[in-house]
Amino acid sequence: QVQLGESGGGLVQPGGSLKLSCTASGNILSINTMGWYRQTPGNQRELVATIAQGRTITYADPVKGRFTISRVNAKNTIFLQMDSLDPEDTAVYYCYANVETYSEVRFGIPAGRKVGNYWGQGTQVTVSS
């Protein structure tokens, strides 16, 4: 019911910058929290940053002061500006969204509402010289 499309990953040198984008589409009524997580081989997926609909933002300690998350509610889109990248930031980055959806429209009113968590396919970020 919900698709998260990510873009912006790639290869960058240490100290460089990248900007990730993620757009949610589907039968969406509202999006609560959106964010980014990352995962390296053999490790669990870890929080990078989240932004709530009310703009409350959370950053993981390793990225504070270097990464900036932002959101355009009207476009169901979030961004992650990553500056001063370090080889330790190399990972697959996943977009996340907590979304209220509907399954059908009855007499012009969305019905079959439910809230769920959704993930993107992931985009590779590699920081290397």
Short mmCIF file of C-alpha atoms in Angstrom, two decimals:
data_model
loop_
_atom_site.label_atom_id
_atom_site.label_comp_id
_atom_site.label_asym_id
_atom_site.label_seq_id
_atom_site.Cartn_x
_atom_site.Cartn_y
_atom_site.Cartn_z
CA GLN A 1 0.00 0.00 0.00
CA VAL A 2 2.93 2.34 0.60
CA GLN A 3 6.12 2.60 -1.40
CA LEU A 4 9.20 4.51 -0.29
CA GLY A 5 11.45 5.60 -3.14
CA GLU A 6 15.01 6.51 -2.19
CA SER A 7 17.74 8.25 -4.17
CA GLY A 8 21.04 10.04 -3.70
CA GLY A 9 23.46 7.36 -2.56
CA GLY A 10 26.87 6.83 -4.11
CA LEU A 11 30.61 7.00 -3.66
CA VAL A 12 32.20 10.03 -2.03
CA GLN A 13 35.63 10.86 -0.62
CA PRO A 14 36.15 11.41 3.11
CA GLY A 15 35.10 14.91 4.07
CA GLY A 16 32.64 15.09 1.19
CA SER A 17 28.86 15.47 1.12
CA LEU A 18 25.84 13.58 -0.17
CA LYS A 19 22.11 14.26 -0.01
CA LEU A 20 19.59 11.44 0.22
CA SER A 21 15.93 11.78 -0.71
CA CYS A 22 12.93 9.61 0.09
CA THR A 23 9.36 10.01 -1.16
CA ALA A 24 6.38 8.04 0.08
CA SER A 25 3.53 7.14 -2.26
CA GLY A 26 0.36 5.05 -2.07
CA ASN A 27 -2.94 5.19 -0.21
CA ILE A 28 -1.67 7.65 2.37
CA LEU A 29 -3.85 9.55 4.82
CA SER A 30 -1.04 10.92 6.95
CA ILE A 31 2.60 10.26 7.76
CA ASN A 32 3.70 10.42 11.35
CA THR A 33 7.44 9.88 11.74
CA MET A 34 9.85 9.51 8.82
CA GLY A 35 13.53 8.86 9.07
CA TRP A 36 16.73 7.17 8.01
CA TYR A 37 18.44 4.08 9.34
CA ARG A 38 21.63 2.42 8.16
CA GLN A 39 23.08 -1.05 8.17
CA THR A 40 26.50 -2.58 7.55
CA PRO A 41 27.19 -6.28 6.88
CA GLY A 42 26.84 -8.40 10.00
CA ASN A 43 25.32 -5.60 12.05
CA GLN A 44 21.83 -4.57 13.05
CA ARG A 45 20.07 -1.69 11.39
CA GLU A 46 20.69 1.47 13.42
CA LEU A 47 19.03 4.83 13.73
CA VAL A 48 20.52 7.75 11.84
CA ALA A 49 17.85 10.44 12.18
CA THR A 50 14.08 10.80 12.41
CA ILE A 51 11.67 13.69 11.98
CA ALA A 52 8.11 13.70 13.24
CA GLN A 53 5.17 15.37 11.56
CA GLY A 54 5.42 18.10 14.19
CA ARG A 55 9.10 18.58 13.19
CA THR A 56 10.60 17.00 16.32
CA ILE A 57 14.00 15.70 15.22
CA THR A 58 16.23 13.00 16.66
CA TYR A 59 19.83 12.31 15.61
CA ALA A 60 22.10 9.42 16.52
CA ASP A 61 25.18 10.65 18.39
CA PRO A 62 27.68 9.69 15.63
CA VAL A 63 26.00 12.00 13.09
CA LYS A 64 25.10 15.00 15.25
CA GLY A 65 26.51 18.20 13.80
CA ARG A 66 27.26 16.56 10.44
CA PHE A 67 23.89 15.31 9.14
CA THR A 68 20.69 17.33 8.72
CA ILE A 69 17.26 15.81 8.21
CA SER A 70 14.42 17.83 6.72
CA ARG A 71 10.90 17.19 5.52
CA VAL A 72 8.38 18.54 3.01
CA ASN A 73 5.02 17.32 4.28
CA ALA A 74 3.10 18.37 1.18
CA LYS A 75 5.28 16.08 -0.92
CA ASN A 76 5.61 13.20 1.59
CA THR A 77 9.35 13.63 1.19
CA ILE A 78 12.32 13.73 3.50
CA PHE A 79 15.96 14.58 2.87
CA LEU A 80 19.19 13.74 4.62
CA GLN A 81 22.04 16.16 4.01
CA MET A 82 25.26 14.39 4.97
CA ASP A 83 28.38 16.53 5.38
CA SER A 84 31.90 15.78 6.60
CA LEU A 85 31.42 12.17 5.65
CA ASP A 86 33.72 9.60 7.20
CA PRO A 87 34.48 6.00 6.11
CA GLU A 88 32.57 4.92 9.23
CA ASP A 89 29.42 6.29 7.55
CA THR A 90 29.67 3.66 4.81
CA ALA A 91 26.47 1.62 4.90
CA VAL A 92 23.18 0.91 3.17
CA TYR A 93 20.79 3.68 4.17
CA TYR A 94 17.10 2.83 4.52
CA CYS A 95 14.19 5.22 4.53
CA TYR A 96 11.49 4.57 7.13
CA ALA A 97 7.96 5.89 7.55
CA ASN A 98 5.12 5.35 10.00
CA VAL A 99 2.03 5.85 7.86
CA GLU A 100 -1.74 5.88 8.26
CA THR A 101 -3.27 4.34 5.13
CA TYR A 102 -6.70 3.53 3.77
CA SER A 103 -7.82 0.54 1.76
CA GLU A 104 -10.87 1.98 -0.03
CA VAL A 105 -13.10 5.01 -0.40
CA ARG A 106 -16.77 4.74 0.58
CA PHE A 107 -19.10 7.59 -0.28
CA GLY A 108 -16.09 9.84 -0.66
CA ILE A 109 -14.62 8.95 2.74
CA PRO A 110 -11.44 6.89 3.18
CA ALA A 111 -12.14 3.61 4.92
CA GLY A 112 -10.15 0.66 6.16
CA ARG A 113 -7.71 2.85 8.00
CA LYS A 114 -4.63 1.38 9.61
CA VAL A 115 -1.19 2.47 10.75
CA GLY A 116 1.95 0.62 9.74
CA ASN A 117 5.71 0.87 9.41
CA TYR A 118 7.27 0.86 5.97
CA TRP A 119 10.82 0.62 4.66
CA GLY A 120 12.54 1.55 1.44
CA GLN A 121 14.79 -0.76 -0.55
CA GLY A 122 17.94 0.95 0.67
CA THR A 123 20.60 3.04 -1.04
CA GLN A 124 24.34 2.40 -0.75
CA VAL A 125 26.58 5.13 0.63
CA THR A 126 30.32 4.48 0.35
CA VAL A 127 32.90 6.85 1.79
CA SER A 128 36.36 6.02 0.51
CA SER A 129 39.42 7.62 -1.00
#
